[in-house]
Protein backbone atom coordinates (compact mmCIF):
# COMPACT_ATOMS: atom_id res chain seq x y z
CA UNK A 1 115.80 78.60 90.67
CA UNK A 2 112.04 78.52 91.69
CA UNK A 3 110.30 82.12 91.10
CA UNK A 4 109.86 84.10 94.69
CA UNK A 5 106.44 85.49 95.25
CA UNK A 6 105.11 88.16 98.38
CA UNK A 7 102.00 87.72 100.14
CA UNK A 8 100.49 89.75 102.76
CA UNK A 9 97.61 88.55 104.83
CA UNK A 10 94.56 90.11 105.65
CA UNK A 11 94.79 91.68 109.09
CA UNK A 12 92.41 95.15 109.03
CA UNK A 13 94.34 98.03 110.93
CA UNK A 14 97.18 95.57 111.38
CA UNK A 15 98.56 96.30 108.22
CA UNK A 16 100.76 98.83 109.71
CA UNK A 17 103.23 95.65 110.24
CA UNK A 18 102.95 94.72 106.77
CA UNK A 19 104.56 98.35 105.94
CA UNK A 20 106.95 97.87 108.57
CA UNK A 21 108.00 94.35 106.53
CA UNK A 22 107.47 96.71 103.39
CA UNK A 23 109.87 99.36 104.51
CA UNK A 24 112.40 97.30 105.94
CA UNK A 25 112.41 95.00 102.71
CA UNK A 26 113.13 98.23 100.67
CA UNK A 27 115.91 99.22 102.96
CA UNK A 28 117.75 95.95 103.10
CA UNK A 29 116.23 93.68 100.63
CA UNK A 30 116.82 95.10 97.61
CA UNK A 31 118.43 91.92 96.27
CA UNK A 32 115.29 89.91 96.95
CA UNK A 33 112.75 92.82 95.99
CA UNK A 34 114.46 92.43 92.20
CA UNK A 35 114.13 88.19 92.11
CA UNK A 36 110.44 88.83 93.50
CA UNK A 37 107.96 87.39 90.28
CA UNK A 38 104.41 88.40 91.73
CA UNK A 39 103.05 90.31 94.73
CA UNK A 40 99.81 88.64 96.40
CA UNK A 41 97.56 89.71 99.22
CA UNK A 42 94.17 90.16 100.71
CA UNK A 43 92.02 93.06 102.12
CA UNK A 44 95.33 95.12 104.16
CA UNK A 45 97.65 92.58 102.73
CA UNK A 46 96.68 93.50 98.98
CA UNK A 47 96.72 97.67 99.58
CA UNK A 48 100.40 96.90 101.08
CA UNK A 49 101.49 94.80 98.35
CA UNK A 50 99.66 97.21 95.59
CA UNK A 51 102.24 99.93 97.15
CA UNK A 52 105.41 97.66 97.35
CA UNK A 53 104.88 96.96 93.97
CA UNK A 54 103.54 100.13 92.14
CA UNK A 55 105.04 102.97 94.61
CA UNK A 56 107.00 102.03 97.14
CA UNK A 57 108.51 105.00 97.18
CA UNK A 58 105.51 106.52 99.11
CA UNK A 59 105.28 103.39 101.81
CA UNK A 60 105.56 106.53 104.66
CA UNK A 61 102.83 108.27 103.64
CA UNK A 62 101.03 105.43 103.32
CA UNK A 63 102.07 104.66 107.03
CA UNK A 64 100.99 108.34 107.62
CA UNK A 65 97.67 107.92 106.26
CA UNK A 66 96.92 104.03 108.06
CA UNK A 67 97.62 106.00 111.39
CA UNK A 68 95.38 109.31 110.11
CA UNK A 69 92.68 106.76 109.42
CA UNK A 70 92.26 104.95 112.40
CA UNK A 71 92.54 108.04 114.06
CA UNK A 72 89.81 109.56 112.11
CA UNK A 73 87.62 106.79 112.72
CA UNK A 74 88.22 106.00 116.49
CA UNK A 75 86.89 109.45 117.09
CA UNK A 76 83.64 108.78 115.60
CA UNK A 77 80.79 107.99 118.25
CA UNK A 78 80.56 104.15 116.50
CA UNK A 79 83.43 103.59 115.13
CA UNK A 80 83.14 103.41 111.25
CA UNK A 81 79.64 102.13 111.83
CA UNK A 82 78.55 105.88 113.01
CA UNK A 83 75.95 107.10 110.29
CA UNK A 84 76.74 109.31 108.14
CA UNK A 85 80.08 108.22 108.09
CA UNK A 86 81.45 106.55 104.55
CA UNK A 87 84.80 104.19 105.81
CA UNK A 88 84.89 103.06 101.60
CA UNK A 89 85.20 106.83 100.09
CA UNK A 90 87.54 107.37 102.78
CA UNK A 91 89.83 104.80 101.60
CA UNK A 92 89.37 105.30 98.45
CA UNK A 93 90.83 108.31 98.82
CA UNK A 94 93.66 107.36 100.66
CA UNK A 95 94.07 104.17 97.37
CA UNK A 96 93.92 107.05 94.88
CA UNK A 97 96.11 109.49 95.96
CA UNK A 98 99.09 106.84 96.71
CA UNK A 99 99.01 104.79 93.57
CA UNK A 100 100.48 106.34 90.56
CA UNK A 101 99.18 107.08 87.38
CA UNK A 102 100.22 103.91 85.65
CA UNK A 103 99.46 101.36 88.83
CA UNK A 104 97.49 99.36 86.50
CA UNK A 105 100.26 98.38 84.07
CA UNK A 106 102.93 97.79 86.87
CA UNK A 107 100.37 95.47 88.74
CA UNK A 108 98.89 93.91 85.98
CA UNK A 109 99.89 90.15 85.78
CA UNK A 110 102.39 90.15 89.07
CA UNK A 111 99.70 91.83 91.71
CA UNK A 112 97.07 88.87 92.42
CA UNK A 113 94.35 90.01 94.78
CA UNK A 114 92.00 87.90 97.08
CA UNK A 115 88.37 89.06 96.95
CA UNK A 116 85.23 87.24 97.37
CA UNK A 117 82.06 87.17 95.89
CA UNK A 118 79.13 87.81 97.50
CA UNK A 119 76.65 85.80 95.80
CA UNK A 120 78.57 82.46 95.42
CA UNK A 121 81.18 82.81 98.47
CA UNK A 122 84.06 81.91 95.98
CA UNK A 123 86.91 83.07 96.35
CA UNK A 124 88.85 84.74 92.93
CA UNK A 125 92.51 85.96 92.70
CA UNK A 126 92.16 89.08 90.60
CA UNK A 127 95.88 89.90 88.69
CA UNK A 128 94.01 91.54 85.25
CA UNK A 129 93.91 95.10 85.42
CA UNK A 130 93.06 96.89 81.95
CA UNK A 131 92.71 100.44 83.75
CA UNK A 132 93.46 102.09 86.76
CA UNK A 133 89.87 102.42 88.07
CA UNK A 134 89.61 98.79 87.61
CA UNK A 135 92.89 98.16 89.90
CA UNK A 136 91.18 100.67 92.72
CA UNK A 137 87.67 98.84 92.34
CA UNK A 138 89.74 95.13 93.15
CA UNK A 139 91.52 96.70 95.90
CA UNK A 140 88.41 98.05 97.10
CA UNK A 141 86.42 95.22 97.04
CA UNK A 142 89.05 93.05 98.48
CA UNK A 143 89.16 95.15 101.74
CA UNK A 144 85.30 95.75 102.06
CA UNK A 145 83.94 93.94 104.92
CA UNK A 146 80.05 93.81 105.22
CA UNK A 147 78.31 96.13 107.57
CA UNK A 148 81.68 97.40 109.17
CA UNK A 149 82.51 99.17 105.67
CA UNK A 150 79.32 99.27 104.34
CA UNK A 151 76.34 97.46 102.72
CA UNK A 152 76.76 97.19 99.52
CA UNK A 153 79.32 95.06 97.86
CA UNK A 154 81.74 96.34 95.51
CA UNK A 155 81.25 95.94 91.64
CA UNK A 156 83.63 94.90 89.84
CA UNK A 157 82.92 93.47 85.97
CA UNK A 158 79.54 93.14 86.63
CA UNK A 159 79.37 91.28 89.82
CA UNK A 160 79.70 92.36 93.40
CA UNK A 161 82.74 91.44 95.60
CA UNK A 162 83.46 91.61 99.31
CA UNK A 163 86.48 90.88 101.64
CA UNK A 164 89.19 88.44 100.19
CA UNK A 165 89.79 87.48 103.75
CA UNK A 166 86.48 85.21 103.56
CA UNK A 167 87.68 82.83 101.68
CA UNK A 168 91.56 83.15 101.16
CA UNK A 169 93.19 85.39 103.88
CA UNK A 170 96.71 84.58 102.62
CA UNK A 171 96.84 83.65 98.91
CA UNK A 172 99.60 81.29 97.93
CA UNK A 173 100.39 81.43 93.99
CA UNK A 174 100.94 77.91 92.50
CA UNK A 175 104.03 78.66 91.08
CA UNK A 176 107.29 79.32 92.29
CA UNK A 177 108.41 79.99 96.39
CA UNK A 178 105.56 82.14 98.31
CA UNK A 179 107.07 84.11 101.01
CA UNK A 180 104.01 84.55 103.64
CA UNK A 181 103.84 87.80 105.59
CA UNK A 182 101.55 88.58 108.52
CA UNK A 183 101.28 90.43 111.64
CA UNK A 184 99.73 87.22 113.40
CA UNK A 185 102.28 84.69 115.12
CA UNK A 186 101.52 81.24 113.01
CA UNK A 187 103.28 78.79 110.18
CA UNK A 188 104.18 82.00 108.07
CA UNK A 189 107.64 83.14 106.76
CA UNK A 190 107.97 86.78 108.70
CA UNK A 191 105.52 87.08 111.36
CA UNK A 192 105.70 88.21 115.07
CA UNK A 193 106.72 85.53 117.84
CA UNK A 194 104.27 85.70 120.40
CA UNK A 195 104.65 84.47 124.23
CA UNK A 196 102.39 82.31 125.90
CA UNK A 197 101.28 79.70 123.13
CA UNK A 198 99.60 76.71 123.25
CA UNK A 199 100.24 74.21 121.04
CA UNK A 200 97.03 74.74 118.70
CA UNK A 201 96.74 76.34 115.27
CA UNK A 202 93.64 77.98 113.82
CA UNK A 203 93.43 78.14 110.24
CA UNK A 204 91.56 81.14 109.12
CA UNK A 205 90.21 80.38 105.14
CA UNK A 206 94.49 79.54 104.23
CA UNK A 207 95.99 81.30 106.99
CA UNK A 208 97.58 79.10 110.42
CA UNK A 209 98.04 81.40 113.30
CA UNK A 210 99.57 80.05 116.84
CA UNK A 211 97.27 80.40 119.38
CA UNK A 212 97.92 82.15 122.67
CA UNK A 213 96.06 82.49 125.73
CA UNK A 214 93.62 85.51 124.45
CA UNK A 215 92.92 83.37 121.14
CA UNK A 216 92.81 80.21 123.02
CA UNK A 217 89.68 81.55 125.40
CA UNK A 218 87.47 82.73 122.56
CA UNK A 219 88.04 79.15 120.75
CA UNK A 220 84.52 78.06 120.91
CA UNK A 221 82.68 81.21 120.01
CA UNK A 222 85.12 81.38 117.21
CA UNK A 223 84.18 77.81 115.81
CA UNK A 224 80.81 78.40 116.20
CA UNK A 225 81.06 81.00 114.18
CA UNK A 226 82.59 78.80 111.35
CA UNK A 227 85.58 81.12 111.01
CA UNK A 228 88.27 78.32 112.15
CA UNK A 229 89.19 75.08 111.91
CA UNK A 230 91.30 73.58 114.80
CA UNK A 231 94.09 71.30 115.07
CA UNK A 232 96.40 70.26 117.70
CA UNK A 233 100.06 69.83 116.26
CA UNK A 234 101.74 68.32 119.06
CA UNK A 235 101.49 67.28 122.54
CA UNK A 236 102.57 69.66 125.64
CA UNK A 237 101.28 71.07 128.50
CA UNK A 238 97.88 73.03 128.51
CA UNK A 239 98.76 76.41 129.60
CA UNK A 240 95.42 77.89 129.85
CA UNK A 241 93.53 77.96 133.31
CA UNK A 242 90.86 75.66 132.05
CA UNK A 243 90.23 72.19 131.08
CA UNK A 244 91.08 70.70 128.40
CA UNK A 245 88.34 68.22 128.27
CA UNK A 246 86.01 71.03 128.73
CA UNK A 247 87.06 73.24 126.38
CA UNK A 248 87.04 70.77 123.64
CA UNK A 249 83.61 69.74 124.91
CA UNK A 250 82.39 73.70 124.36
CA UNK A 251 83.94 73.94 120.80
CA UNK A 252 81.97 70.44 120.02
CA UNK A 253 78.74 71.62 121.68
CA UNK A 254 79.03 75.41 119.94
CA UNK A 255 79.33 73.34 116.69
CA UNK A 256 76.86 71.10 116.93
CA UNK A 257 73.94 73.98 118.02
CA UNK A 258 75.27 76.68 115.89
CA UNK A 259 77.07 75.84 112.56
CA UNK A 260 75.71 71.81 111.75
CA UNK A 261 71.54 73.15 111.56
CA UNK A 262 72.59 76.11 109.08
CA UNK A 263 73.42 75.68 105.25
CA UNK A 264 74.24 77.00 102.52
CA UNK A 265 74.43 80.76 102.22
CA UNK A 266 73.29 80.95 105.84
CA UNK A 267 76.82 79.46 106.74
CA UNK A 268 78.63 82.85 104.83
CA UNK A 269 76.03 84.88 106.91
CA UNK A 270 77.25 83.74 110.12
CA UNK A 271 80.79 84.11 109.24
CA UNK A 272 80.31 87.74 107.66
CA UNK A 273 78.68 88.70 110.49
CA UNK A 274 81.50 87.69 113.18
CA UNK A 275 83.98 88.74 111.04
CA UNK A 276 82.14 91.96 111.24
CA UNK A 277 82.45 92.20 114.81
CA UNK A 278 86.08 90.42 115.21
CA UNK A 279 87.08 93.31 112.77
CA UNK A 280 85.52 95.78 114.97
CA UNK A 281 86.93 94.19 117.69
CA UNK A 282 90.43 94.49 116.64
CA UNK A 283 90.27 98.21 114.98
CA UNK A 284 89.10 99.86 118.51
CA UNK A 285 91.59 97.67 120.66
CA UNK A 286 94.46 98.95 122.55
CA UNK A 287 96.59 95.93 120.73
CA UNK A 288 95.98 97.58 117.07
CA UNK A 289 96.75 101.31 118.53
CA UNK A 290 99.97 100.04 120.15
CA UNK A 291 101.40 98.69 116.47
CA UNK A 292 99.86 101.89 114.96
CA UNK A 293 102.13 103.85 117.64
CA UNK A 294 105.00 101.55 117.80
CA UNK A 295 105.40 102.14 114.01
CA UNK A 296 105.50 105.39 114.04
């Protein structure tokens, strides 16, 4: 029998799904929870795993403190980008009061975490952890997004790290079954199913989510941006009140005059920037304080 592994994908506030999956895996999938080899993830995705793994005994107050959070920083004037305010030491402190003493040695080996660094834009699954303060610096670094959480990388053995989510949203391990987990409707094991598709995929760095009509009209900025790759899967009516021809024509001209003249590191630029603002985006919408709520 092939080894099961968990992975959680990156999703920012939307992570209060992956402790839904989390708690409801405790309550009735004990059986699988004791087969399960190694526990993956990236930014939200690797905190939930970290606590699935190491403590899931304390998955509600990590729900408690997810809500408390977003709370905290949807009352500041800009968000987490209001000076002054420090959106890393805050979750820091959330990281280091959950995770017990001995995190490290339960995680080390079986919890692989996505993070990205910042000078080469390769992506490295961390799963060595000879400390505890090494385990909180990967988790860290794996969940801090440029500008939005700060601006300066996380160090971790010398070099400085930034969002997994970059470069590998949804790590798969090469051995053994992956179970996929995310709170976006796509190719994915336990995921939402979401009304209104079209029949498009965007794959965001490893991750396929099923497009619907809010993803579908912010297709071409989203290319531009370099952030997704599309593909159509199969043929079917076009369900959005636009043109088809059209909106292929924008995602080709977007490409073209934004992404083609830029390379190099000014192609991880662009895409840390509008994941900056997608991020934003999605942590003051009325979609991520409806999952917050409907969770609780």
């Amino acid at each position: 029998m092939k080894p099961i592994n968990l992975s959680f994908a990156a999703c920012g506030f939307l992570g209060i799904y992956h402790l839904g999956a989390a708690s409801a895996l405790c309550k009735h999938g004990g059986k699988l929870l004791k087969d399960v080899k190694a526990f993956a993830g990236a930014s939200a995705g690797s905190l939930v795993a970290s606590v699935l793994l190491t403590a899931p005994q304390k998955i509600e107050e990590c729900n408690k403190f997810t809500y408390d959070f977003a709370e905290e920083i949807r009352r500041q004037s800009f968000g987490a980008l209001t000076p002054g305010y420090d959106f890393m030491a805050r979750l820091r402190s959330g990281v280091e009061s959950i995770l017990p003493a001995n995190a490290h040695e339960l995680a080390h080996g079986r919890l692989h975490v996505s993070i990205t660094n910042s000078r080469t834009g390769r992506n490295c699954l961390a799963s060595s952890f000879p400390s505890r303060e090494d385990l909180v610096q990967v988790l860290l670094a794996s969940s801090f997004l440029p500008i939005y959480a700060g601006l300066k990388p996380v160090e971790y053995k010398g070099q400085k790290w930034v969002d997994g989510s970059f470069t590998n949203s949804l790590p798969i391990l090469p051995v053994g079954r992956t179970v996929t987990i995310s709170p976006f409707s796509g190719r994915l094991d336990v995921s939402p199913q979401d009304k209104g598709r079209l029949h498009f995929y965007l794959s965001v760095t490893n991750q396929e989510v099923l497009t619907s009509k809010t993803t579908g009209v912010f297709l071409p900025i989203v290319t531009a941006s370099s952030l997704v790759f599309l593909e159509e899967t199969s043929p079917g009516p076009w369900s959005l009140p636009v043109d088809k021809a059209l909106l292929w024509s924008s995602v080709r001209a977007a490409t073209r005059r934004v992404v083609r003249p830029y390379a190099g590191p000014h192609k991880f630029l662009i895409l840390v920037l509008s994941k900056a603002l997608l991020w934003s985006s999605v942590n003051n919408s009325i979609f991520a304080k409806e999952a917050i709520d409907g969770n609780q």
